[in-house]
Amino acid sequence: MAMVSSRHADVQVGDASRLFDGRRLTLARQLIGLRKNALAAKIDKSPTAVAAYENNTKRPAPVTVAQLCLTLGVDPGFFLPGPHQLTASDPVPHFRSLRSTTQLARDQAFAYGVISGDVGAALERHVEFPEPNLPQLSVDVDDESSDLPEEAARLLREHWEISSGPVGHLVRLAEHHGIVVVFSPVQTAAVDAYSFNDGYRPTVVLNPTKEDYYRQRFDVAHEIGHLVMHVDAEPGSKVVENQAHRFAAELLLPENELRDLLPSKADWRSLAALKEAYGVSLQALLYRSRALGVMSDVTYRNAVAYLSSKGWRRREPGEMPAVEQPSLYPKAVEILQSVGMNELSLAKESRVTPGIFRTVTARHPVREDLFLDPQKTDAPDGAIPLFRSVVDHPGK
């Protein structure tokens, strides 16, 4: 294959001013964890002016673009339109708990997910990814009694032609069917796994510090459930989360296979064998056994109490396999590097900083300074720092 030139002209502030995309300012502000009024104070502008920049009713002057770059830790090219534009109207990410996650943190996490789509869209200019292949079965978010979540999981197994028996590498399977899976920055570990579909590709963002192979697999199955069932549903309710849990349980532990395998008593040897075969935790197996009526409520509660007494609810016995790793983006980067496209060139084409690019395309969680040349200062209240710190106001 012919070598590919990796030279890109740096975008100047004047060009960024003329081609300024307000949505990119919103993403940069959210990524760094700032509210509009806080950003306005740092660049010596009014909140109204910042709002006008973000909704594209006013273009910032070149000097203001320079201040934005310094304050937000990005280069001028960040503010040009990204490789992909949102086609879904206000896509809503599915976070596990809205009560325990601040709005700043949710905005921050979603902005990171959108930016990961820009990286993917840029990579797809050079490599071919599998087309998204995800059936949808909308489930009523007020429906707590029907078996539609289980039906949706069975539909997916059939659609993806998953053979009977344990599901293999779930992250790889999702990527094979066009779902993007990435790790979030290590600094955002307070936000659990989440998912969304912004019109580019269905995306699952994994918690980078959850070093539990079994729980991570359940997280992936849970988020796939949201992508299948809850396209238009408001996130975070107990019913919605329970539906995704039920979907994940049926996807990983199909009733028609497990009903005759699950023990009615706390047979730990039998449960440990099923754990290794199906790639789920002991706790998930106990819960599934009770949900299917194989294990009584009393037996289940006693088994969970035993788990707690042994400290197994935090760390179950046995060797822990390494968590499943994404390969869609990392492999694309490796291919492109092999033909002369370096990381910096790909980051510029993606309209992101090198730190963001490395984080999005990593096979495993990495700790990177996502933004350019930050200087030490206090992070804004309620924000999760994704970098060393927010840059101080550069002055007039």
XYZ file of C-alpha atoms in Angstrom:
396
model
C 0.000 0.000 0.000
C 1.279 3.465 -0.864
C 2.529 5.746 1.868
C 0.085 8.448 2.932
C 1.211 12.001 3.563
C 0.756 13.046 7.183
C 1.347 16.784 6.738
C -1.530 19.056 7.711
C -1.458 22.831 7.796
C -2.241 24.176 11.254
C -5.479 26.156 11.447
C -4.921 29.807 12.356
C -7.175 31.784 14.704
C -8.387 33.973 11.838
C -9.558 30.952 9.879
C -11.118 29.469 12.996
C -12.998 32.735 13.548
C -14.375 32.739 10.011
C -15.352 29.040 10.062
C -16.315 28.910 13.740
C -18.794 26.164 14.701
C -20.594 27.040 17.932
C -21.403 23.401 18.680
C -17.691 22.740 18.950
C -17.397 25.473 21.574
C -20.198 23.806 23.527
C -18.336 20.499 23.400
C -15.033 22.059 24.468
C -16.698 23.884 27.351
C -18.514 20.739 28.482
C -15.386 18.619 28.180
C -13.488 20.907 30.497
C -16.409 21.105 32.927
C -17.363 24.778 32.681
C -20.746 26.451 32.737
C -21.341 29.282 30.267
C -21.061 31.990 32.898
C -17.767 30.562 34.174
C -16.313 30.491 30.668
C -17.586 34.032 30.047
C -15.754 35.284 33.136
C -12.510 33.613 32.047
C -12.516 35.260 28.606
C -13.903 38.590 29.861
C -17.140 38.305 27.892
C -20.782 38.228 28.931
C -22.685 34.945 29.272
C -24.964 36.266 26.518
C -21.973 36.554 24.182
C -20.867 33.000 24.948
C -24.407 31.762 24.303
C -24.393 33.617 20.971
C -21.097 31.977 20.000
C -22.480 28.563 20.866
C -25.755 28.942 18.964
C -23.960 30.439 15.940
C -25.735 33.784 16.014
C -22.410 35.576 16.537
C -18.854 34.731 15.502
C -16.029 35.365 17.954
C -13.240 37.666 16.792
C -9.786 36.118 16.247
C -8.534 37.500 19.577
C -11.493 35.855 21.324
C -10.763 32.563 19.565
C -7.202 32.800 20.898
C -8.540 33.353 24.424
C -10.891 30.383 24.033
C -8.006 28.186 22.915
C -5.901 29.152 25.935
C -8.772 28.787 28.374
C -10.143 25.498 27.040
C -6.832 23.869 26.179
C -7.496 23.250 22.481
C -5.981 24.544 19.256
C -7.924 26.731 16.777
C -8.726 23.760 14.542
C -10.931 22.324 17.277
C -13.535 25.006 16.531
C -13.968 24.049 12.886
C -16.888 21.713 12.092
C -16.076 18.187 13.196
C -15.928 15.126 10.951
C -19.483 14.163 11.883
C -22.516 16.264 12.703
C -25.242 15.280 15.123
C -28.281 14.045 13.217
C -30.344 12.979 16.214
C -32.176 15.820 17.927
C -30.820 16.115 21.446
C -29.661 12.493 21.829
C -29.927 11.500 25.470
C -27.216 9.285 26.958
C -28.294 6.497 29.263
C -26.562 7.085 32.583
C -27.080 4.612 35.416
C -28.059 7.090 38.088
C -29.073 10.655 37.355
C -29.340 11.485 41.054
C -25.716 10.650 41.824
C -24.315 12.341 38.711
C -24.244 16.124 38.401
C -25.421 17.820 35.206
C -21.867 19.082 34.635
C -20.537 15.539 34.849
C -23.236 14.230 32.508
C -22.539 16.993 29.979
C -18.837 16.257 30.270
C -19.320 12.550 29.685
C -21.651 13.059 26.737
C -19.297 15.581 25.129
C -16.528 12.989 25.355
C -18.796 10.453 23.662
C -19.616 12.870 20.833
C -15.931 13.654 20.372
C -15.213 9.922 20.149
C -17.606 9.894 17.194
C -15.550 12.608 15.505
C -12.485 10.409 15.882
C -14.334 7.459 14.376
C -15.707 9.482 11.462
C -12.212 10.726 10.648
C -10.800 7.203 10.774
C -13.584 5.994 8.498
C -12.299 8.244 5.754
C -9.402 5.801 5.461
C -10.620 2.438 6.780
C -13.897 0.566 6.534
C -15.854 -0.225 9.692
C -18.759 -2.689 9.923
C -22.143 -1.130 9.260
C -24.327 -0.699 12.384
C -26.487 -3.794 12.660
C -28.671 -3.275 15.694
C -32.367 -4.185 15.722
C -34.692 -1.992 17.740
C -37.660 -3.078 19.788
C -39.069 -0.097 21.618
C -40.139 -1.045 25.122
C -42.676 0.963 27.103
C -40.798 2.569 29.984
C -43.896 2.188 32.198
C -44.088 -1.555 31.505
C -42.786 -3.444 34.523
C -44.534 -6.761 33.968
C -44.234 -7.935 30.345
C -41.338 -10.021 29.041
C -40.435 -7.542 26.293
C -36.861 -6.989 27.605
C -36.249 -10.738 27.413
C -37.893 -10.851 23.985
C -35.603 -8.043 22.814
C -32.544 -9.997 23.992
C -33.736 -13.130 22.202
C -34.343 -11.036 19.083
C -30.791 -9.722 19.217
C -29.304 -13.194 19.685
C -31.228 -14.350 16.635
C -30.397 -11.255 14.587
C -26.700 -11.539 15.375
C -26.835 -15.318 14.875
C -25.396 -16.012 18.320
C -25.225 -19.771 18.723
C -26.443 -21.506 21.845
C -24.100 -21.528 24.788
C -22.027 -18.763 26.329
C -21.545 -15.481 24.462
C -17.868 -15.044 23.649
C -15.936 -11.762 23.614
C -18.884 -9.388 23.973
C -17.027 -6.160 23.155
C -15.642 -7.739 19.973
C -19.107 -9.013 19.061
C -20.611 -5.533 19.518
C -17.873 -3.950 17.397
C -18.383 -6.583 14.687
C -21.960 -5.323 14.428
C -20.998 -1.668 14.150
C -21.238 -0.545 17.795
C -18.417 1.725 18.951
C -16.948 0.772 22.326
C -14.441 3.099 24.015
C -13.088 3.695 27.488
C -13.781 7.047 29.080
C -10.843 8.992 30.553
C -9.511 7.577 33.805
C -10.283 10.938 35.417
C -14.040 10.437 34.847
C -14.330 7.200 36.801
C -17.176 8.655 38.881
C -19.415 8.223 35.824
C -20.314 4.574 35.222
C -20.721 2.956 31.808
C -23.205 4.751 29.551
C -24.486 4.603 25.979
C -26.125 6.770 23.330
C -26.801 7.012 19.613
C -26.064 10.480 18.212
C -26.652 9.604 14.564
C -23.077 8.509 13.836
C -22.971 5.069 15.449
C -24.419 3.457 18.550
C -21.780 4.003 21.204
C -20.943 2.369 24.524
C -18.524 4.184 26.843
C -16.979 2.003 29.545
C -15.816 2.945 33.017
C -11.994 2.868 32.880
C -11.392 1.767 36.470
C -13.771 -1.180 36.636
C -11.182 -3.938 36.496
C -13.780 -6.662 36.911
C -14.137 -8.814 33.801
C -17.524 -10.185 34.822
C -19.119 -6.879 35.771
C -17.753 -5.178 32.681
C -19.365 -7.800 30.430
C -22.680 -7.262 32.189
C -22.235 -3.495 31.741
C -21.760 -3.951 27.986
C -24.832 -6.192 27.737
C -26.820 -3.658 29.811
C -25.851 -0.764 27.523
C -26.641 -2.776 24.392
C -30.071 -3.277 25.955
C -30.554 0.486 26.156
C -29.490 0.884 22.522
C -31.973 -1.781 21.410
C -34.936 -0.833 23.613
C -34.667 2.780 24.723
C -33.926 4.959 21.693
C -36.497 7.584 22.699
C -36.781 6.828 26.409
C -35.823 9.231 29.164
C -32.825 7.733 30.972
C -32.191 6.915 34.580
C -35.532 5.663 35.896
C -35.658 2.460 37.926
C -37.940 0.844 35.348
C -35.635 1.684 32.436
C -32.576 0.446 34.306
C -34.357 -2.729 35.396
C -35.407 -3.416 31.797
C -31.768 -3.118 30.689
C -30.704 -5.472 33.505
C -33.284 -8.033 32.410
C -32.142 -7.702 28.795
C -28.522 -8.272 29.834
C -29.431 -11.309 31.930
C -31.311 -12.936 29.043
C -28.554 -12.061 26.559
C -25.782 -13.591 28.666
C -27.824 -16.266 30.484
C -30.696 -17.390 28.202
C -33.581 -18.884 30.123
C -33.963 -21.877 27.812
C -30.337 -22.862 28.478
C -29.868 -21.908 32.116
C -33.088 -23.006 33.749
C -31.940 -26.629 33.938
C -28.351 -25.733 34.801
C -28.876 -23.324 37.697
C -28.914 -24.921 41.149
C -31.887 -24.433 43.441
C -29.498 -24.339 46.417
C -26.299 -22.375 46.951
C -24.098 -25.027 45.337
C -20.948 -22.909 45.068
C -18.982 -25.431 43.017
C -21.757 -25.608 40.423
C -22.162 -21.828 40.427
C -18.401 -21.334 40.022
C -18.403 -23.629 36.970
C -21.256 -21.651 35.383
C -19.461 -18.418 36.204
C -16.385 -19.510 34.274
C -18.405 -20.910 31.353
C -20.764 -17.957 30.845
C -18.522 -15.087 31.939
C -20.823 -13.660 34.601
C -20.441 -13.133 38.337
C -21.717 -15.392 41.106
C -24.046 -12.595 42.134
C -25.542 -12.413 38.636
C -26.086 -16.168 38.634
C -27.824 -16.066 42.023
C -30.040 -13.205 40.875
C -30.858 -15.041 37.650
C -31.692 -18.219 39.529
C -34.154 -16.374 41.741
C -35.630 -14.419 38.792
C -36.321 -17.666 36.931
C -37.944 -19.221 39.999
C -35.254 -21.884 40.342
C -34.052 -20.547 43.688
C -36.429 -19.408 46.416
C -36.269 -15.906 47.882
C -35.090 -17.270 51.234
C -32.314 -19.322 49.648
C -31.274 -16.332 47.560
C -31.088 -14.004 50.568
C -29.070 -16.545 52.541
C -26.673 -17.004 49.623
C -26.173 -13.259 49.281
C -25.561 -12.980 53.015
C -22.913 -15.680 52.704
C -21.295 -13.791 49.830
C -21.154 -10.682 51.990
C -19.693 -12.540 54.981
C -16.867 -13.854 52.799
C -16.185 -10.472 51.196
C -17.164 -11.883 47.801
C -19.507 -9.028 46.921
C -16.469 -6.859 46.333
C -14.082 -9.463 45.000
C -15.246 -12.954 44.145
C -12.837 -15.893 44.600
C -10.644 -17.118 41.767
C -8.414 -15.514 39.168
C -9.850 -12.439 37.476
C -9.525 -12.461 33.669
C -8.385 -9.242 32.017
C -11.297 -7.023 31.010
C -12.381 -7.179 27.393
C -10.699 -4.528 25.256
C -12.017 -2.581 22.265
C -10.210 -3.127 18.978
C -12.189 -1.218 16.313
C -10.469 2.161 16.724
C -7.079 0.841 17.943
C -6.731 -1.508 14.965
C -7.658 1.281 12.551
C -4.944 3.498 14.034
C -2.384 0.695 13.756
C -3.268 0.150 10.089
C -3.022 3.844 9.272
C 0.260 4.247 11.141
C 1.667 1.365 9.113
C 1.111 3.396 5.926
C 2.593 6.623 7.225
C -0.263 8.457 8.966
C 1.024 9.448 12.369
C -0.995 10.027 15.503
C -0.709 13.829 15.405
C -1.960 13.926 11.828
C -4.944 11.729 12.680
C -5.741 13.838 15.752
C -5.763 17.019 13.672
C -8.022 15.408 11.095
C -10.346 14.350 13.908
C -10.388 17.958 15.220
C -9.241 16.824 18.674
C -6.131 17.180 20.802
C -3.533 14.387 20.782
C -4.472 13.497 24.366
C -8.144 13.054 23.483
C -7.212 11.041 20.385
C -4.976 8.669 22.354
C -7.632 8.190 25.023
C -10.430 7.467 22.552
C -8.379 5.026 20.474
C -6.727 3.140 23.342
C -7.196 -0.595 23.788
C -7.082 -0.143 27.541
C -7.674 2.801 29.883
C -4.939 5.429 29.780
C -4.270 8.527 31.844
C -3.639 11.438 29.505
C -3.722 15.213 29.767
C -6.596 15.670 27.348
C -6.018 19.369 26.768
C -3.097 21.496 25.669
C -0.695 23.217 28.074
C -2.928 23.489 31.135
C -1.717 25.483 34.134
C -2.580 24.608 37.677
C -5.749 26.062 39.197
C -8.854 24.794 40.957
C -11.391 22.761 38.985
C -14.912 24.242 38.847
C -17.393 23.006 41.418
C -19.224 19.864 40.330
C -16.909 19.168 37.408
C -14.743 16.119 36.962
C -11.270 17.288 35.942
C -10.184 15.648 32.687
C -6.830 17.395 32.731
C -4.383 18.896 35.164
C -6.491 22.044 35.520
C -8.433 24.817 33.828
C -6.220 27.545 32.375
C -6.304 30.861 34.184
C -7.845 33.837 32.407
C -5.087 35.029 30.011
C -6.055 38.666 30.449
C -7.179 41.327 28.022
